[in-house]
Coordinates of C-alpha atoms in Angstrom, one line a residue:
X1 CA 17.2 -16.8 -21.8
X2 CA 14.0 -15.3 -22.8
X3 CA 11.8 -13.8 -20.0
X4 CA 8.8 -16.1 -20.0
X5 CA 11.0 -19.2 -19.9
X6 CA 13.5 -18.2 -17.2
X7 CA 10.6 -16.2 -15.2
X8 CA 7.3 -18.1 -15.6
X9 CA 4.8 -18.2 -12.8
X10 CA 6.8 -15.9 -10.6
X11 CA 4.7 -12.7 -10.0
X12 CA 2.2 -14.7 -8.4
X13 CA 5.0 -16.1 -6.1
X14 CA 6.6 -13.0 -4.4
X15 CA 4.2 -11.8 -2.0
X16 CA 5.9 -12.3 0.9
X17 CA 6.3 -10.1 4.3
X18 CA 10.2 -9.8 4.9
X19 CA 11.5 -10.4 1.5
X20 CA 12.2 -7.0 0.7
X21 CA 14.7 -6.5 3.8
X22 CA 15.9 -9.9 2.1
X23 CA 16.7 -8.7 -1.7
X24 CA 18.0 -5.3 0.0
X25 CA 20.6 -7.0 2.3
X26 CA 21.5 -9.4 -0.6
X27 CA 21.8 -6.5 -3.0
X28 CA 24.2 -4.7 -0.4
X29 CA 26.0 -8.3 -0.3
X30 CA 26.9 -8.5 -3.6
X31 CA 26.8 -5.3 -5.4
X32 CA 29.7 -3.0 -6.0
X33 CA 29.8 0.5 -4.9
X34 CA 28.4 2.7 -7.2
X35 CA 28.0 6.5 -7.6
X36 CA 24.5 7.8 -6.7
X37 CA 21.9 6.9 -8.9
X38 CA 18.7 8.8 -10.2
X39 CA 16.4 9.3 -12.9
X40 CA 19.3 10.5 -15.0
X41 CA 22.1 8.0 -13.9
X42 CA 22.9 5.3 -16.2
X43 CA 24.1 2.6 -14.0
X44 CA 22.1 0.5 -11.6
X45 CA 22.9 -1.7 -8.8
X46 CA 19.9 -4.2 -7.6
X47 CA 19.9 -2.2 -4.3
X48 CA 19.2 1.0 -6.6
X49 CA 16.9 -0.6 -8.7
X50 CA 14.6 -1.8 -6.0
X51 CA 14.7 1.6 -3.7
X52 CA 14.0 3.5 -7.0
X53 CA 11.3 1.0 -8.2
X54 CA 9.6 1.4 -4.5
X55 CA 9.9 5.1 -4.6
X56 CA 8.2 5.4 -7.9
X57 CA 5.4 2.5 -8.1
X58 CA 1.9 4.0 -8.2
X59 CA 0.9 0.8 -6.3
X60 CA 3.1 1.1 -3.5
X61 CA 1.9 5.1 -3.4
X62 CA -1.6 3.8 -3.3
X63 CA -1.1 1.3 -0.4
X64 CA 0.9 4.1 1.3
X65 CA -2.1 6.3 1.2
X66 CA -4.5 3.3 2.4
X67 CA -2.4 3.0 5.5
X68 CA -2.8 6.7 5.9
X69 CA -6.1 6.8 5.6
X70 CA -6.7 3.4 7.8
X71 CA -4.3 5.6 10.3
X72 CA -6.7 8.2 10.6
X73 CA -9.6 6.2 11.2
X74 CA -7.9 4.8 14.0
X75 CA -7.0 7.9 15.5
X76 CA -10.6 9.3 14.9
X77 CA -12.0 6.1 16.9
X78 CA -9.9 6.9 19.6
X79 CA -10.9 10.5 19.9
X80 CA -14.4 9.6 19.9
X81 CA -13.8 9.0 23.8
X82 CA -13.5 12.7 24.3
X83 CA -16.4 15.0 24.8
X84 CA -17.5 16.9 22.0
X85 CA -17.6 20.8 22.4
X86 CA -19.7 23.2 20.4
X87 CA -20.3 27.1 20.1
X88 CA -23.0 28.8 18.5
X89 CA -23.9 32.3 17.8
X90 CA -26.5 34.2 15.8
X91 CA -27.2 37.9 15.3
X92 CA -30.8 38.7 14.2
X93 CA -32.6 41.6 12.8
X94 CA -36.6 41.8 12.8
X95 CA -39.2 44.8 12.3
X96 CA -42.9 45.2 13.1
X97 CA -44.5 42.9 15.6
X98 CA -41.9 40.8 17.5
X99 CA -41.3 39.3 20.8
X100 CA -39.1 40.6 23.3
X101 CA -36.5 37.7 24.0
X102 CA -35.7 39.0 27.5
X103 CA -39.1 39.8 28.3
X104 CA -41.1 37.7 26.5
X105 CA -43.7 40.3 25.5
X106 CA -44.7 41.7 22.1
X107 CA -43.4 45.0 20.8
X108 CA -44.2 47.0 17.7
X109 CA -40.7 48.6 17.1
X110 CA -37.4 46.9 15.4
X111 CA -35.3 44.3 17.4
X112 CA -31.7 43.8 17.1
X113 CA -30.7 40.7 19.0
X114 CA -28.0 38.2 19.6
X115 CA -28.1 34.4 20.7
X116 CA -24.7 32.7 22.0
X117 CA -24.6 28.9 23.2
X118 CA -21.9 26.7 24.3
X119 CA -22.8 22.9 24.7
X120 CA -20.6 19.9 25.3
X121 CA -21.9 16.2 25.4
X122 CA -19.7 13.0 26.1
X123 CA -21.0 9.6 25.9
X124 CA -20.9 7.5 29.0
X125 CA -22.0 4.1 27.7
X126 CA -23.1 2.9 24.2
X127 CA -22.9 -0.6 24.5
X128 CA -18.9 -0.9 24.5
X129 CA -19.2 0.6 20.7
X130 CA -16.6 3.1 20.9
X131 CA -14.2 0.7 22.6
X132 CA -15.1 -2.1 20.4
X133 CA -14.7 0.7 17.1
X134 CA -11.2 1.3 18.5
X135 CA -10.2 -2.0 18.4
X136 CA -11.3 -2.8 15.0
X137 CA -9.8 0.3 13.3
X138 CA -6.6 -0.7 14.8
X139 CA -7.0 -4.3 13.4
X140 CA -7.9 -2.9 10.0
X141 CA -5.0 -0.5 9.9
X142 CA -2.5 -3.6 10.9
X143 CA -4.2 -5.3 7.7
X144 CA -3.4 -2.4 5.5
X145 CA 0.4 -2.4 6.8
X146 CA 0.5 -5.8 5.7
X147 CA -0.9 -5.7 2.7
X148 CA 1.4 -2.6 1.5
X149 CA 4.5 -5.3 2.7
X150 CA 2.9 -7.7 0.2
X151 CA 2.7 -4.8 -2.6
X152 CA 6.1 -3.7 -2.0
X153 CA 7.3 -7.6 -2.2
X154 CA 5.5 -8.0 -5.5
X155 CA 7.4 -4.9 -6.9
X156 CA 10.8 -6.1 -5.5
X157 CA 10.4 -9.3 -6.6
X158 CA 9.3 -7.9 -10.4
X159 CA 12.8 -5.8 -10.3
X160 CA 14.8 -8.9 -9.0
X161 CA 13.0 -10.7 -11.9
X162 CA 14.0 -8.0 -14.8
X163 CA 17.6 -7.7 -13.2
X164 CA 18.2 -11.1 -13.4
X165 CA 16.9 -11.1 -17.0
X166 CA 19.2 -8.5 -18.0
X167 CA 22.4 -10.4 -16.3
X168 CA 20.8 -13.3 -18.5
X169 CA 20.6 -11.6 -21.7
X170 CA 24.3 -10.2 -21.1
X171 CA 25.6 -13.6 -20.8
X172 CA 23.7 -14.6 -23.8
X173 CA 25.0 -11.9 -25.9
X174 CA 28.5 -12.5 -24.6
X175 CA 27.7 -16.2 -25.8
X176 CA 26.7 -15.2 -29.0
X177 CA 29.9 -13.0 -29.6
X178 CA 32.3 -15.9 -28.7
X179 CA 30.4 -17.9 -31.3
X180 CA 31.2 -15.1 -33.9
X181 CA 34.8 -15.3 -33.1
X182 CA 35.0 -19.0 -33.2
X183 CA 33.2 -19.2 -36.7
X184 CA 35.1 -16.3 -37.9
X185 CA 38.6 -18.1 -37.1
X186 CA 37.0 -21.2 -38.5
X187 CA 36.4 -18.7 -41.7
X188 CA 40.2 -17.9 -41.6
X189 CA 41.6 -21.7 -41.3
X190 CA 38.9 -22.7 -44.2
X191 CA 40.4 -20.2 -46.5
X192 CA 43.8 -21.3 -46.1
X193 CA 42.6 -24.8 -46.8
X194 CA 41.0 -23.5 -49.7
X195 CA 43.8 -21.6 -50.8
X196 CA 46.0 -24.7 -50.2
X197 CA 43.7 -26.8 -52.7
X198 CA 42.8 -29.0 -49.4
X199 CA 39.1 -28.1 -49.0
X200 CA 36.6 -27.6 -51.8
X201 CA 35.4 -23.9 -52.1
X202 CA 32.0 -24.7 -51.3
X203 CA 32.7 -25.8 -47.7
X204 CA 34.4 -21.8 -47.3
X205 CA 30.6 -20.7 -48.5
X206 CA 28.9 -22.6 -45.8
X207 CA 31.1 -21.5 -43.0
X208 CA 30.5 -18.1 -44.2
X209 CA 27.1 -18.4 -44.3
X210 CA 27.5 -19.9 -40.7
X211 CA 29.1 -16.8 -39.7
X212 CA 26.5 -14.7 -40.9
X213 CA 24.1 -16.7 -38.7
X214 CA 26.1 -16.2 -35.8
X215 CA 26.0 -12.6 -36.6
X216 CA 22.5 -12.3 -36.4
X217 CA 22.1 -14.4 -33.5
X218 CA 24.3 -11.0 -31.8
X219 CA 21.7 -8.9 -33.3
X220 CA 18.9 -10.8 -31.6
X221 CA 20.7 -11.2 -28.4
X222 CA 21.4 -7.7 -28.4
X223 CA 17.8 -6.6 -29.2
X224 CA 16.8 -9.0 -26.3
X225 CA 18.9 -7.3 -24.2
X226 CA 17.5 -4.1 -24.7
X227 CA 14.0 -5.0 -24.2
X228 CA 15.2 -6.5 -21.0
X229 CA 16.4 -3.4 -20.1
X230 CA 13.7 -1.5 -21.0
X231 CA 11.5 -3.9 -18.8
X232 CA 13.7 -3.2 -15.7
X233 CA 13.5 0.7 -16.4
X234 CA 9.3 0.3 -16.7
X235 CA 9.8 -1.8 -13.3
X236 CA 11.3 1.3 -11.7
X237 CA 8.7 3.6 -13.6
X238 CA 11.5 5.7 -15.2
X239 CA 11.1 6.8 -19.1
X240 CA 12.4 4.2 -21.2
X241 CA 12.5 6.6 -24.1
X242 CA 16.2 6.9 -26.0
X243 CA 18.2 4.0 -26.4
X244 CA 17.6 1.2 -23.6
X245 CA 21.0 0.0 -24.4
X246 CA 22.4 3.1 -22.7
X247 CA 22.1 1.8 -19.4
X248 CA 23.7 -0.8 -17.5
X249 CA 23.8 -2.8 -14.3
X250 CA 26.2 -4.2 -12.0
X251 CA 27.0 -7.6 -12.5
X252 CA 26.3 -10.5 -9.9
X253 CA 29.1 -13.4 -10.1
X254 CA 26.7 -16.4 -9.7
X255 CA 28.9 -19.7 -9.5
X256 CA 27.7 -22.6 -11.2
X257 CA 25.3 -24.3 -8.7
X258 CA 25.6 -27.4 -7.2
X259 CA 22.5 -29.2 -7.8
X260 CA 21.2 -31.2 -4.4
X261 CA 18.0 -32.0 -2.9
X262 CA 16.5 -29.3 -1.2
X263 CA 16.4 -29.2 2.4
X264 CA 12.8 -28.5 3.2
X265 CA 9.6 -30.2 1.8
X266 CA 6.6 -28.2 0.6
X267 CA 4.6 -28.9 3.6
X268 CA 7.5 -27.5 5.7
X269 CA 7.9 -24.5 3.6
X270 CA 4.1 -23.9 3.6
X271 CA 3.9 -24.1 7.8
X272 CA 6.9 -21.4 7.8
X273 CA 5.3 -19.5 5.1
X274 CA 1.8 -19.2 6.8
X275 CA 3.4 -17.4 9.8
X276 CA 5.4 -14.5 8.1
X277 CA 3.6 -14.1 4.7
X278 CA 1.8 -10.3 4.6
X279 CA -1.1 -11.4 2.8
X280 CA -1.7 -14.0 5.0
X281 CA -1.4 -12.0 8.0
X282 CA -3.4 -9.4 6.0
X283 CA -6.3 -11.8 5.5
X284 CA -6.0 -13.1 9.2
X285 CA -6.0 -9.4 10.7
X286 CA -9.1 -8.7 8.6
X287 CA -10.9 -11.7 10.0
X288 CA -10.4 -10.2 13.5
X289 CA -11.5 -6.8 12.3
X290 CA -14.5 -8.1 11.2
X291 CA -15.2 -9.9 14.3
X292 CA -15.1 -6.7 16.2
X293 CA -17.1 -5.2 13.8
X294 CA -20.2 -7.5 14.9
X295 CA -19.4 -6.2 18.4
X296 CA -19.9 -2.6 17.2
X297 CA -23.1 -3.2 15.3
X298 CA -24.5 -5.2 18.5
X299 CA -24.1 -2.1 20.1
X300 CA -26.9 -0.3 18.6
X301 CA -28.9 -2.9 20.2
X302 CA -28.1 -1.4 23.8
X303 CA -29.4 2.0 25.8
X304 CA -26.9 4.9 24.9
X305 CA -26.0 7.2 28.1
X306 CA -24.9 10.6 27.7
X307 CA -24.2 13.5 29.9
X308 CA -24.6 16.8 28.2
X309 CA -23.7 20.3 29.5
X310 CA -25.1 24.1 28.1
X311 CA -24.2 27.5 28.8
X312 CA -26.3 30.4 27.2
X313 CA -27.0 33.9 26.9
X314 CA -28.6 36.5 24.9
X315 CA -29.1 40.5 23.9
X316 CA -31.7 42.1 23.0
X317 CA -32.2 45.9 21.7
X318 CA -35.7 46.1 23.7
X319 CA -34.5 44.1 26.6
X320 CA -35.1 45.1 30.3
X321 CA -34.3 48.8 31.4
X322 CA -33.0 50.2 34.8
X323 CA -33.3 53.3 36.8
X324 CA -30.6 55.9 37.0
X325 CA -31.5 58.5 39.7
X326 CA -30.8 62.0 39.8
X327 CA -30.8 62.5 43.8
X328 CA -34.3 64.2 43.8
X329 CA -37.6 62.4 44.9
X330 CA -41.1 62.1 43.7
X331 CA -44.2 62.1 45.5
X332 CA -47.1 60.4 43.3
X333 CA -50.6 59.0 44.2
X334 CA -51.0 55.4 44.0
X335 CA -53.9 55.2 41.5
X336 CA -57.4 53.4 43.2
X337 CA -55.6 53.1 46.2
X338 CA -57.3 54.8 49.4
X339 CA -57.4 54.2 53.0
X340 CA -60.0 55.0 55.5
X341 CA -59.0 57.7 58.3
X342 CA -61.9 58.3 60.7
X343 CA -64.5 57.7 57.9
X344 CA -62.7 59.7 55.4
X345 CA -60.9 58.3 52.6
X346 CA -57.4 59.2 51.8
X347 CA -55.5 59.2 48.7
X348 CA -52.5 56.8 49.2
X349 CA -49.3 58.5 48.2
X350 CA -45.8 57.0 47.4
X351 CA -42.4 58.3 47.0
X352 CA -39.9 57.2 44.8
X353 CA -36.5 58.3 43.3
X354 CA -36.5 60.6 40.5
X355 CA -34.3 59.5 37.1
X356 CA -34.4 58.3 33.9
X357 CA -34.8 54.5 32.7
X358 CA -31.9 53.5 30.5
X359 CA -31.2 50.1 28.7
X360 CA -28.7 47.6 30.2
X361 CA -25.4 47.7 28.3
X362 CA -24.4 44.8 26.1
X363 CA -22.3 43.4 28.3
X364 CA -24.3 43.5 31.3
X365 CA -27.3 41.8 29.6
X366 CA -24.8 38.9 28.1
X367 CA -23.7 38.6 32.3
X368 CA -27.5 38.9 33.8
X369 CA -29.1 36.0 30.9
X370 CA -26.6 33.9 31.4
X371 CA -28.2 30.1 31.7
X372 CA -26.2 27.1 32.9
X373 CA -28.0 23.8 32.5
X374 CA -26.7 19.8 33.1
X375 CA -28.4 16.6 31.9
X376 CA -28.0 13.1 31.8
X377 CA -29.9 11.7 28.9
X378 CA -30.8 7.7 28.6
X379 CA -31.9 6.7 25.0
X380 CA -33.4 3.0 24.8
X381 CA -33.8 1.7 21.9
X382 CA -37.1 -0.4 21.2
X383 CA -37.8 -0.4 17.4
X384 CA -36.0 1.4 14.7
X385 CA -37.2 -0.6 11.7
X386 CA -35.0 -3.7 12.1
X387 CA -32.0 -1.3 11.3
X388 CA -30.0 -2.6 14.2
X389 CA -30.7 -6.2 13.8
X390 CA -29.6 -5.8 10.0
X391 CA -26.5 -4.2 10.9
X392 CA -25.5 -7.2 12.9
X393 CA -26.6 -9.4 10.4
X394 CA -24.3 -7.4 7.7
X395 CA -21.7 -7.3 10.1
X396 CA -21.7 -11.2 10.8
X397 CA -21.8 -11.8 6.7
X398 CA -18.7 -9.7 6.4
X399 CA -16.6 -11.6 8.8
X400 CA -17.9 -15.2 7.2
X401 CA -16.3 -13.5 4.1
X402 CA -13.3 -12.4 5.4
X403 CA -12.9 -15.8 6.6
X404 CA -13.5 -17.0 3.5
X405 CA -10.7 -14.9 2.0
X406 CA -8.4 -15.9 4.4
X407 CA -8.7 -19.6 3.7
X408 CA -8.5 -18.6 0.0
X409 CA -4.9 -17.0 0.6
X410 CA -3.8 -19.9 2.7
X411 CA -5.1 -22.1 -0.2
X412 CA -3.3 -20.2 -2.8
X413 CA -0.2 -20.1 -0.7
X414 CA -0.1 -23.8 -0.7
X415 CA -0.9 -24.3 -4.3
X416 CA 2.0 -21.5 -5.1
X417 CA 4.4 -23.2 -2.9
X418 CA 3.9 -26.6 -4.6
X419 CA 4.3 -25.2 -7.9
X420 CA 7.2 -23.2 -7.1
X421 CA 8.7 -26.6 -5.4
X422 CA 8.0 -28.5 -8.6
X423 CA 9.3 -25.8 -10.8
X424 CA 12.4 -26.3 -8.8
X425 CA 12.6 -29.8 -9.2
X426 CA 12.0 -29.4 -12.8
X427 CA 14.9 -26.9 -13.3
X428 CA 17.2 -28.7 -11.5
X429 CA 16.5 -31.6 -13.9
X430 CA 16.9 -29.4 -16.6
X431 CA 20.0 -28.0 -15.5
X432 CA 21.8 -31.4 -14.7
X433 CA 20.8 -32.5 -18.1
X434 CA 21.9 -29.7 -19.9
X435 CA 25.1 -29.7 -18.4
X436 CA 25.5 -33.4 -19.5
X437 CA 24.6 -32.6 -23.2
X438 CA 27.1 -29.6 -23.5
X439 CA 29.9 -31.7 -22.2
X440 CA 29.2 -34.2 -24.9
X441 CA 28.3 -31.8 -27.8
X442 CA 31.8 -29.7 -26.9
X443 CA 33.5 -33.6 -27.3
X444 CA 31.3 -33.9 -30.6
X445 CA 32.2 -30.3 -32.0
X446 CA 35.8 -30.5 -31.2
X447 CA 35.9 -33.8 -33.3
X448 CA 33.5 -32.3 -36.4
X449 CA 36.3 -29.2 -36.0
X450 CA 39.1 -31.9 -36.4
X451 CA 37.6 -33.4 -39.0
X452 CA 36.7 -30.5 -40.8
X453 CA 40.3 -29.5 -41.0
X454 CA 41.3 -32.6 -42.3
X455 CA 39.1 -32.4 -45.2
X456 CA 37.0 -36.1 -43.5
X457 CA 33.8 -33.5 -42.6
X458 CA 31.7 -31.6 -44.9
X459 CA 30.3 -28.2 -43.7
X460 CA 26.9 -29.2 -43.2
X461 CA 27.7 -31.6 -40.6
X462 CA 30.2 -29.1 -39.0
X463 CA 27.4 -26.3 -38.9
X464 CA 24.9 -29.0 -37.3
X465 CA 27.6 -29.8 -34.7
X466 CA 28.2 -26.1 -34.0
X467 CA 24.6 -24.9 -34.2
X468 CA 23.6 -27.8 -31.8
X469 CA 26.4 -26.9 -29.3
X470 CA 25.4 -23.1 -29.6
X471 CA 21.9 -23.9 -28.7
X472 CA 23.1 -26.1 -25.5
X473 CA 25.5 -23.5 -24.2
X474 CA 22.5 -20.8 -24.5
X475 CA 20.1 -23.3 -22.8
X476 CA 22.8 -24.1 -20.3
X477 CA 22.9 -20.4 -19.2
X478 CA 19.0 -20.1 -18.8
X479 CA 18.7 -23.4 -17.0
X480 CA 21.4 -21.7 -14.8
X481 CA 19.5 -18.7 -14.1
X482 CA 16.1 -20.8 -13.6
X483 CA 17.4 -23.0 -11.2
X484 CA 19.1 -20.2 -9.2
X485 CA 16.0 -18.0 -9.1
X486 CA 13.4 -20.7 -8.3
X487 CA 15.7 -22.1 -5.5
X488 CA 15.7 -18.4 -4.3
X489 CA 11.9 -18.4 -4.3
X490 CA 11.6 -21.3 -2.1
X491 CA 14.1 -19.5 0.5
X492 CA 11.9 -16.3 0.2
X493 CA 8.9 -18.0 1.4
X494 CA 10.8 -19.4 4.6
X495 CA 12.4 -15.4 4.9
X496 CA 16.1 -16.8 4.4
X497 CA 18.5 -14.1 3.5
X498 CA 19.7 -14.4 -0.4
X499 CA 23.2 -15.4 -0.8
X500 CA 24.6 -16.4 -4.2

């Protein structure tokens, strides 16, 4: 069965939240144990093929990175609740006329100075922007996780599609080989009849020509099988160079399905699917996230109250100095200070400790110049060029767009389910009709073969009967896989475990 004929419109159907788990369960249920499979292995089970595809698929890797980025944004939103802490330090050199940072006076000399600050700030109120931002990023994280599930399910279904396509083409190849063996047997019987003079030699030529056609069908079937295997390798993102026919897949034994009315209607399937499909969940979570985003934008209209703390100190090479005494006293006259004693002006003297002035050490200046401050700041927005109002409007438009996207996702889901249901009914009718056709053509072929052996039928009519039967048998295999796959698509929409 050709890939397009069997799997049309499948890629857009398999975007379901828990299908991946169902696929893995199903592969565990019917796949035979094999040796460990890696890039150099040449045989795959369905479960192994899905695992490898999910591990290697680039879209899945991108989705995982998007989840990591969303998780990081959510973590940052939570961290915004705690105070900030910043440290600052500077080293400055200057010469010429400078200001002494400790005395705030001018000095004519080179100055070396250090400045250190430690500041902290915490937002006490900002219109609940921090709390709402946490909710928004949390919802957005959940949305990206659901989107990742949808991507994984797409990859998994593509693997199932290509895996079943390989099995279908293997069955087609086996049918073509049996046709060759049957025709080869007829060639031998016709040769004996020609030798006995019962059948004209032209009949033998016609049967040999049919054998050549059947052998060509085997070649075509083998080519289709190689292409199907290549498609499976490419789905798993494994190199397809060399001979794709060298790889193999584990057989899944499909019993002939009994065609019966499907138990659920399209409306019932849709109602179930809307609660479990990852793309629907992702769209709805995005709407909720954008709704909270409006509250985040509206917070810029409210006052902001913050608490700030600061700790600073400094050092200067021309800072204050202290007196280091040597134990002696010095008696000095106080300039322009006299007292009247009995009418006589007497000079006033003062006595002080003798010693030398030395600068304060680095550590002493750092301790002595320590400054502490705490402030409570209130910022009230009055006019900011309409930026806050425009942010609210923009957030509202974003939410409306998300609502339309969610509605469109639900609409597409309904249409896909209706299409899948219609395809299932069509494949069921086709399968039943093909079963009847094969049964009738088998009887017609047996009669044609008997008449040919009796010399009552020409080779042309015999070849027509055989060709019709061969084509019908191939169509029956294709219809069988098509019907099975389409019923499983509907099961997937309802999160039913796969079983064959």
